Short mmCIF file of C-alpha atoms in Angstrom, two decimals:
data_model
loop_
_atom_site.label_atom_id
_atom_site.label_comp_id
_atom_site.label_asym_id
_atom_site.label_seq_id
_atom_site.Cartn_x
_atom_site.Cartn_y
_atom_site.Cartn_z
CA UNK K 286 -47.73 20.80 19.46
CA UNK K 287 -46.40 20.21 15.94
CA UNK K 288 -43.17 22.12 15.25
CA UNK K 289 -42.53 23.67 11.83
CA UNK K 290 -39.25 25.01 10.43
CA UNK K 291 -38.59 26.73 7.12
CA UNK K 292 -36.41 29.47 5.74
CA UNK K 293 -35.49 31.80 2.90
CA UNK K 294 -32.04 32.29 1.38
CA UNK K 295 -30.91 35.92 0.87
CA UNK K 296 -29.38 35.41 -2.57
CA UNK K 297 -31.80 37.72 -4.36
CA UNK K 298 -34.94 39.78 -3.95
CA UNK K 299 -37.94 37.71 -2.85
CA UNK K 300 -40.41 36.89 -5.59
CA UNK K 301 -44.06 36.13 -6.18
CA UNK K 302 -43.04 32.46 -6.19
CA UNK K 303 -41.62 32.77 -2.67
CA UNK K 304 -44.83 34.42 -1.49
CA UNK K 305 -47.40 32.14 -3.13
CA UNK K 306 -45.37 28.99 -2.65
CA UNK K 307 -44.37 29.48 0.97
CA UNK K 308 -44.60 32.81 2.81
CA UNK K 309 -48.36 33.27 2.59
CA UNK K 310 -49.02 29.80 3.99
CA UNK K 311 -46.54 30.43 6.80
CA UNK K 312 -48.48 33.55 7.78
CA UNK K 313 -52.06 32.38 7.28
CA UNK K 314 -51.77 28.74 8.37
CA UNK K 315 -48.54 27.48 9.88
CA UNK K 316 -47.86 30.07 12.58
CA UNK K 317 -51.41 29.60 13.90
CA UNK K 318 -51.51 25.81 13.98
CA UNK K 319 -47.95 24.95 15.03
CA UNK K 320 -44.90 26.06 16.97
CA UNK K 321 -43.18 27.67 13.99
CA UNK K 322 -39.67 28.91 13.26
CA UNK K 323 -38.85 30.91 10.14
CA UNK K 324 -35.23 31.63 9.37
CA UNK K 325 -33.21 33.81 7.02
CA UNK K 326 -30.60 31.19 6.07
CA UNK K 327 -27.74 33.58 5.34
CA UNK K 328 -25.02 30.94 5.69
CA UNK K 329 -26.45 29.23 2.61
CA UNK K 330 -25.91 32.44 0.63
CA UNK K 331 -22.15 31.99 1.00
CA UNK K 332 -22.02 28.83 -1.15
CA UNK K 333 -21.64 30.92 -4.32
CA UNK K 334 -19.70 34.03 -5.28
CA UNK K 335 -21.35 36.96 -3.48
CA UNK K 336 -21.04 40.57 -2.40
CA UNK K 337 -20.91 40.65 1.44
CA UNK K 338 -22.73 43.98 1.65
CA UNK K 339 -25.49 42.69 -0.63
CA UNK K 340 -25.97 39.56 1.49
CA UNK K 341 -26.42 41.73 4.59
CA UNK K 342 -28.82 44.04 2.76
CA UNK K 343 -30.88 41.18 1.36
CA UNK K 344 -30.96 39.45 4.76
CA UNK K 345 -32.52 42.54 6.34
CA UNK K 346 -34.92 42.93 3.42
CA UNK K 347 -35.99 39.28 3.66
CA UNK K 348 -36.66 39.60 7.39
CA UNK K 349 -38.70 42.76 6.80
CA UNK K 350 -40.72 41.09 4.04
CA UNK K 351 -41.44 38.03 6.19
CA UNK K 352 -42.94 40.33 8.79
CA UNK K 353 -44.74 42.33 6.09
CA UNK K 354 -46.25 39.10 4.77
CA UNK K 355 -47.90 38.57 8.14
CA UNK K 356 -45.51 36.63 10.35
CA UNK K 357 -46.21 37.66 13.93
CA UNK K 358 -43.30 37.43 16.40
CA UNK K 359 -45.87 36.83 19.13
CA UNK K 360 -46.95 33.64 17.32
CA UNK K 361 -43.72 32.41 15.72
CA UNK K 362 -39.95 32.78 15.86
CA UNK K 363 -38.25 34.83 13.14
CA UNK K 364 -34.45 34.91 13.17
CA UNK K 365 -31.22 34.90 11.17
CA UNK K 366 -29.37 31.59 10.84
CA UNK K 367 -25.88 32.95 11.54
CA UNK K 368 -27.09 34.46 14.81
CA UNK K 369 -27.53 30.94 16.24
CA UNK K 370 -24.25 29.00 16.47
CA UNK K 371 -26.01 25.66 16.85
CA UNK K 372 -26.62 25.46 13.10
CA UNK K 373 -22.90 25.33 12.30
CA UNK K 374 -22.14 23.13 15.32
CA UNK K 375 -24.62 20.48 14.25
CA UNK K 376 -23.72 20.69 10.58
CA UNK K 377 -20.23 19.28 11.13
CA UNK K 378 -21.55 16.41 13.24
CA UNK K 379 -24.01 15.52 10.47
CA UNK K 380 -21.23 15.71 7.87
CA UNK K 381 -19.67 12.86 9.85
CA UNK K 382 -22.83 10.84 9.20
CA UNK K 383 -23.47 11.80 5.56
CA UNK K 384 -21.62 10.26 2.62
CA UNK K 385 -19.85 11.79 -0.36
CA UNK K 386 -22.15 9.92 -2.74
CA UNK K 387 -25.28 11.35 -1.14
CA UNK K 388 -23.98 14.89 -1.55
CA UNK K 389 -23.00 14.43 -5.18
CA UNK K 390 -26.45 13.05 -6.03
CA UNK K 391 -28.18 16.26 -4.94
CA UNK K 392 -29.85 17.69 -8.04
CA UNK K 393 -28.97 21.33 -7.38
CA UNK K 394 -25.30 20.50 -6.87
CA UNK K 395 -25.17 18.42 -10.05
CA UNK K 396 -26.82 21.17 -12.11
CA UNK K 397 -24.74 24.05 -10.76
CA UNK K 398 -21.49 22.10 -10.88
CA UNK K 399 -22.17 21.10 -14.50
CA UNK K 400 -22.81 24.73 -15.49
CA UNK K 401 -19.57 25.85 -13.86
CA UNK K 402 -17.56 23.07 -15.47
CA UNK K 403 -18.98 24.04 -18.86
CA UNK K 404 -17.63 27.55 -18.26
CA UNK K 405 -14.26 26.18 -17.24
CA UNK K 406 -14.73 26.97 -13.56
CA UNK K 407 -15.44 25.10 -10.35
CA UNK K 408 -17.83 25.37 -7.40
CA UNK K 409 -17.16 25.92 -3.72
CA UNK K 410 -16.97 22.95 -1.39
CA UNK K 411 -19.81 24.49 0.62
CA UNK K 412 -22.15 24.03 -2.35
CA UNK K 413 -21.54 20.29 -2.07
CA UNK K 414 -22.08 20.16 1.70
CA UNK K 415 -24.81 22.76 2.20
CA UNK K 416 -27.63 20.16 2.16
CA UNK K 417 -26.11 18.87 5.41
CA UNK K 418 -26.29 22.39 6.86
CA UNK K 419 -29.92 22.48 5.74
CA UNK K 420 -30.48 19.21 7.59
CA UNK K 421 -28.87 20.75 10.68
CA UNK K 422 -31.20 23.76 10.36
CA UNK K 423 -34.17 21.42 10.61
CA UNK K 424 -32.97 18.77 13.04
CA UNK K 425 -31.63 21.22 15.62
CA UNK K 426 -35.20 22.24 16.41
CA UNK K 427 -36.87 18.86 16.38
CA UNK K 428 -39.10 20.03 13.54
CA UNK K 429 -41.95 17.73 12.56
CA UNK K 430 -42.78 19.50 9.30
CA UNK K 431 -40.79 21.47 6.73
CA UNK K 432 -42.93 23.52 4.31
CA UNK K 433 -40.92 23.65 1.07
CA UNK K 434 -41.33 23.96 -2.67
CA UNK K 435 -41.13 20.73 -4.60
CA UNK K 436 -37.59 21.58 -5.75
CA UNK K 437 -36.43 21.32 -2.12
CA UNK K 438 -38.17 18.04 -1.31
CA UNK K 439 -34.99 16.06 -2.08
CA UNK K 440 -33.15 17.96 0.66
CA UNK K 441 -35.83 17.09 3.21
CA UNK K 442 -35.49 13.43 2.20
CA UNK K 443 -31.75 13.69 2.88
CA UNK K 444 -32.55 15.23 6.27
CA UNK K 445 -34.80 12.27 7.08
CA UNK K 446 -32.08 9.82 6.02
CA UNK K 447 -29.45 11.51 8.19
CA UNK K 448 -31.76 11.66 11.21
CA UNK K 449 -32.67 7.99 10.92
CA UNK K 450 -29.04 6.94 10.40
CA UNK K 451 -27.85 8.98 13.39
CA UNK K 452 -30.63 7.60 15.59
CA UNK K 453 -29.80 4.02 14.58
CA UNK K 454 -26.06 4.37 15.14
CA UNK K 455 -25.91 6.54 18.23
CA UNK K 456 -29.31 6.33 19.89
CA UNK K 457 -32.52 8.25 19.40
CA UNK K 458 -31.68 11.95 19.22
CA UNK K 459 -33.56 13.56 16.32
CA UNK K 460 -37.18 13.88 15.29
CA UNK K 461 -37.53 12.63 11.70
CA UNK K 462 -39.27 15.45 9.80
CA UNK K 463 -41.51 15.38 6.74
CA UNK K 464 -41.89 17.83 3.87
CA UNK K 465 -45.23 19.57 3.32
CA UNK K 466 -46.11 21.11 -0.04
CA UNK K 467 -48.79 23.71 -0.87
CA UNK K 468 -51.56 22.32 -3.08
CA UNK K 469 -51.47 25.15 -5.64
CA UNK K 470 -48.63 27.49 -6.53
CA UNK K 471 -45.95 25.27 -5.03
CA UNK K 472 -43.66 26.15 -7.89
CA UNK K 473 -44.39 29.40 -9.72
CA UNK K 474 -42.54 29.43 -13.02
CA UNK K 475 -40.63 32.16 -14.85
CA UNK K 476 -43.04 34.24 -16.95
CA UNK K 477 -40.58 34.29 -19.87
CA UNK K 478 -39.51 30.66 -19.50
CA UNK K 479 -42.39 28.63 -18.05
CA UNK K 480 -40.22 25.52 -17.89
CA UNK K 481 -37.93 27.17 -15.32
CA UNK K 482 -38.70 28.10 -11.73
CA UNK K 483 -39.21 31.77 -10.86
CA UNK K 484 -36.02 31.93 -8.80
CA UNK K 485 -34.90 34.94 -6.78
CA UNK K 486 -31.27 34.30 -7.71
CA UNK K 487 -32.16 34.77 -11.39
CA UNK K 488 -31.85 38.42 -12.38
CA UNK K 489 -33.21 37.90 -15.87
CA UNK K 490 -35.74 40.65 -15.30
CA UNK K 491 -39.08 40.45 -17.13
CA UNK K 492 -39.80 36.84 -16.20
CA UNK K 493 -39.40 37.43 -12.45
CA UNK K 494 -42.09 39.16 -10.39
CA UNK K 495 -40.47 40.65 -7.29
CA UNK K 496 -42.51 41.36 -4.18
CA UNK K 497 -41.39 44.99 -4.18
CA UNK K 498 -42.08 45.67 -7.88
CA UNK K 499 -44.31 48.71 -8.41
CA UNK K 500 -47.89 47.89 -9.53
CA UNK K 501 -47.30 49.13 -13.08
CA UNK K 502 -44.18 46.99 -13.33
CA UNK K 503 -46.11 43.97 -12.03
CA UNK K 504 -48.83 44.47 -14.63
CA UNK K 505 -46.34 44.88 -17.45
CA UNK K 506 -44.45 41.70 -16.57
CA UNK K 507 -47.63 39.59 -16.43
CA UNK K 508 -49.04 41.06 -19.63
CA UNK K 509 -45.79 40.20 -21.43
CA UNK K 510 -45.73 36.62 -20.13
CA UNK K 511 -44.91 33.94 -22.70
CA UNK K 512 -47.91 31.80 -23.67
CA UNK K 513 -48.26 28.81 -25.99
CA UNK K 514 -49.27 28.14 -29.54
CA UNK K 515 -52.99 27.82 -30.14
CA UNK K 516 -55.86 30.09 -29.16
CA UNK K 517 -57.93 28.04 -26.74
CA UNK K 518 -57.37 28.65 -23.02
CA UNK K 519 -56.84 25.20 -21.48
CA UNK K 520 -55.04 23.97 -18.39
CA UNK K 521 -52.40 21.46 -19.45
CA UNK K 522 -49.05 21.61 -17.65
CA UNK K 523 -47.26 19.39 -20.15
CA UNK K 524 -48.57 20.71 -23.45
CA UNK K 525 -49.32 24.34 -22.47
CA UNK K 526 -46.85 25.32 -19.70
CA UNK K 527 -47.17 29.08 -20.25
CA UNK K 528 -50.94 29.09 -19.87
CA UNK K 529 -50.75 26.63 -16.98
CA UNK K 530 -48.38 28.96 -15.13
CA UNK K 531 -50.72 31.94 -15.54
CA UNK K 532 -53.75 29.89 -14.48
CA UNK K 533 -51.92 28.58 -11.40
CA UNK K 534 -50.82 32.10 -10.42
CA UNK K 535 -54.38 33.37 -10.83
CA UNK K 536 -55.74 30.43 -8.84
CA UNK K 537 -53.23 31.00 -6.04
CA UNK K 538 -54.09 34.69 -5.85
CA UNK K 539 -57.86 34.24 -5.92
CA UNK K 540 -58.37 30.88 -4.23
CA UNK K 541 -59.67 29.29 -7.42
CA UNK K 542 -58.92 26.10 -9.30
CA UNK K 543 -56.71 26.27 -12.42
CA UNK K 544 -58.77 23.79 -14.41
CA UNK K 545 -62.04 25.55 -13.61
CA UNK K 546 -60.57 28.98 -14.33
CA UNK K 547 -59.45 27.87 -17.79
CA UNK K 548 -63.10 27.52 -18.80
CA UNK K 549 -63.82 31.14 -17.90
CA UNK K 550 -61.55 32.74 -20.50
CA UNK K 551 -61.84 32.90 -24.27
CA UNK K 552 -58.59 34.80 -24.89
CA UNK K 553 -55.05 34.98 -23.57
CA UNK K 554 -55.35 38.74 -23.17
CA UNK K 555 -58.28 38.55 -20.77
CA UNK K 556 -56.52 35.89 -18.71
CA UNK K 557 -53.35 37.97 -18.51
CA UNK K 558 -55.24 41.10 -17.52
CA UNK K 559 -57.09 39.39 -14.67
CA UNK K 560 -53.93 37.62 -13.53
CA UNK K 561 -52.01 40.91 -13.48
CA UNK K 562 -54.68 42.63 -11.37
CA UNK K 563 -54.86 39.65 -9.02
CA UNK K 564 -51.09 39.80 -8.48
CA UNK K 565 -51.20 43.55 -7.81
CA UNK K 566 -53.97 43.13 -5.25
CA UNK K 567 -52.44 40.16 -3.44
CA UNK K 568 -49.14 42.02 -3.03
CA UNK K 569 -50.60 45.42 -2.14
CA UNK K 570 -50.88 44.82 1.65
CA UNK K 571 -47.41 43.26 1.74
CA UNK K 572 -45.87 46.30 0.06
CA UNK K 573 -47.74 48.74 2.30
CA UNK K 574 -46.66 46.94 5.47
CA UNK K 575 -43.08 46.75 4.17
CA UNK K 576 -42.97 50.54 3.88
CA UNK K 577 -44.19 50.87 7.46
CA UNK K 578 -41.54 48.48 8.77
CA UNK K 579 -38.74 50.19 6.83
CA UNK K 580 -39.64 53.38 8.67
CA UNK K 581 -39.01 51.58 11.99
CA UNK K 582 -35.79 49.55 11.56
CA UNK K 583 -35.37 49.22 15.32
CA UNK K 584 -38.49 47.06 15.45
CA UNK K 585 -37.12 44.58 12.90
CA UNK K 586 -33.77 44.42 14.72
CA UNK K 587 -35.57 43.70 17.98
CA UNK K 588 -37.61 40.91 16.40
CA UNK K 589 -34.45 39.26 15.04
CA UNK K 590 -32.61 39.62 18.34
CA UNK K 591 -35.45 38.12 20.36
CA UNK K 592 -36.00 35.43 17.74
CA UNK K 593 -32.35 34.35 17.87
CA UNK K 594 -32.50 34.07 21.66
CA UNK K 595 -35.59 31.86 21.50
CA UNK K 596 -34.15 29.76 18.68
CA UNK K 597 -30.86 29.29 20.53
CA UNK K 598 -32.68 28.11 23.64
CA UNK K 599 -34.63 25.55 21.59
CA UNK K 600 -31.68 24.25 19.56
CA UNK K 601 -28.90 24.02 22.13
CA UNK K 602 -30.24 21.03 24.16
CA UNK K 603 -30.70 18.90 21.03
CA UNK K 604 -27.30 19.83 19.58
CA UNK K 605 -25.61 19.17 22.94
CA UNK K 606 -27.33 15.78 23.06
CA UNK K 607 -26.08 14.98 19.54
CA UNK K 608 -22.52 15.87 20.56
CA UNK K 609 -22.68 13.53 23.53
CA UNK K 610 -24.37 10.76 21.56
CA UNK K 611 -21.72 10.74 18.83
CA UNK K 612 -18.93 10.53 21.40
CA UNK K 613 -17.68 14.06 22.03
CA UNK K 614 -16.50 14.85 25.54
CA UNK K 615 -18.69 17.52 27.18
CA UNK K 616 -16.98 20.68 28.38
CA UNK K 617 -16.18 20.57 32.08
CA UNK K 618 -18.26 23.70 32.62
CA UNK K 619 -21.32 21.89 31.28
CA UNK K 620 -23.60 21.18 34.27
CA UNK K 621 -24.71 17.93 32.63
CA UNK K 622 -21.21 16.82 31.61
CA UNK K 623 -21.79 13.15 32.28
CA UNK K 624 -21.73 10.14 29.97
CA UNK K 625 -25.49 9.91 29.49
CA UNK K 626 -25.29 8.59 25.93
CA UNK K 627 -28.49 8.55 23.93
CA UNK K 628 -30.79 9.04 26.93
CA UNK K 629 -30.45 12.82 26.58
CA UNK K 630 -31.99 12.89 23.12
CA UNK K 631 -34.87 10.65 24.19
CA UNK K 632 -35.65 12.83 27.16
CA UNK K 633 -35.39 16.04 25.19
CA UNK K 634 -37.72 15.01 22.39
CA UNK K 635 -40.10 13.21 24.71
CA UNK K 636 -40.40 16.38 26.78
CA UNK K 637 -41.26 18.37 23.68
#
């Protein structure tokens, strides 16, 4: 069976972009067609200045919202990254395969580092190396597919490069994954700045639709969305990014086509009103289920505990094989502590 891995970073409250671009597909498609793992990647949240208590709180909230969005622990594995040591173990090994130049070419690092330098500051080393940790997240599980937004596709390409390089140098150990992108709504944009992604780490307020916003707040944010000059409702991402964003959100919520929907409306106001109601309705069941899960925190804790145990059991053989392949001496307590070289990785992935 195809294996899928993806995750969410607890650096802010989850948004409509997270739901339409990823979470909904995980729940309605991926967990039913593949052996799927969905992870709260809390180690990635440490790459920037953060409040430890807030990271813990947002990690729990993210896990609860993943379940509220429809992830079923009977069908998939939901867990927290830091609960499975294999992520950090494999990350260092892959750092020994990656190059400094590759890390510094990562778009997100270049952008964030430039902003910090402009303010007279600097970034943490972990911001430079975290794409390798992301690669470890994926490769530890032998994932075939990684559902991501288009802004993360570069990181999946790095993962592919590292897997291929490791396999060539040390023997076949890792499955080489591929990125999969949703057809519509892959990148929901900020309602106040349609040229920027609707990011959960951005607390700019009115341009960000959070999954737990009250219905009246949702409506107000959509109705105040920035549009473009002109009066005709047309779908043109380059020339009319504000309208295109609204049409794509409406299409994602209703299952329509942005180009076709543009021909339905004669005014911006009517488009905004229908988009606002569509957003309210698509998030209503998520918010209702979230309230139910918050009333039973023991259930969420149990899901994360069981998920970590399953994830650990899946990741450990591959990570152990990578350690042996790259030349590390197995611990004497390891029942397979023999110099088996690359054969381990072949056997492991062939068995899967």
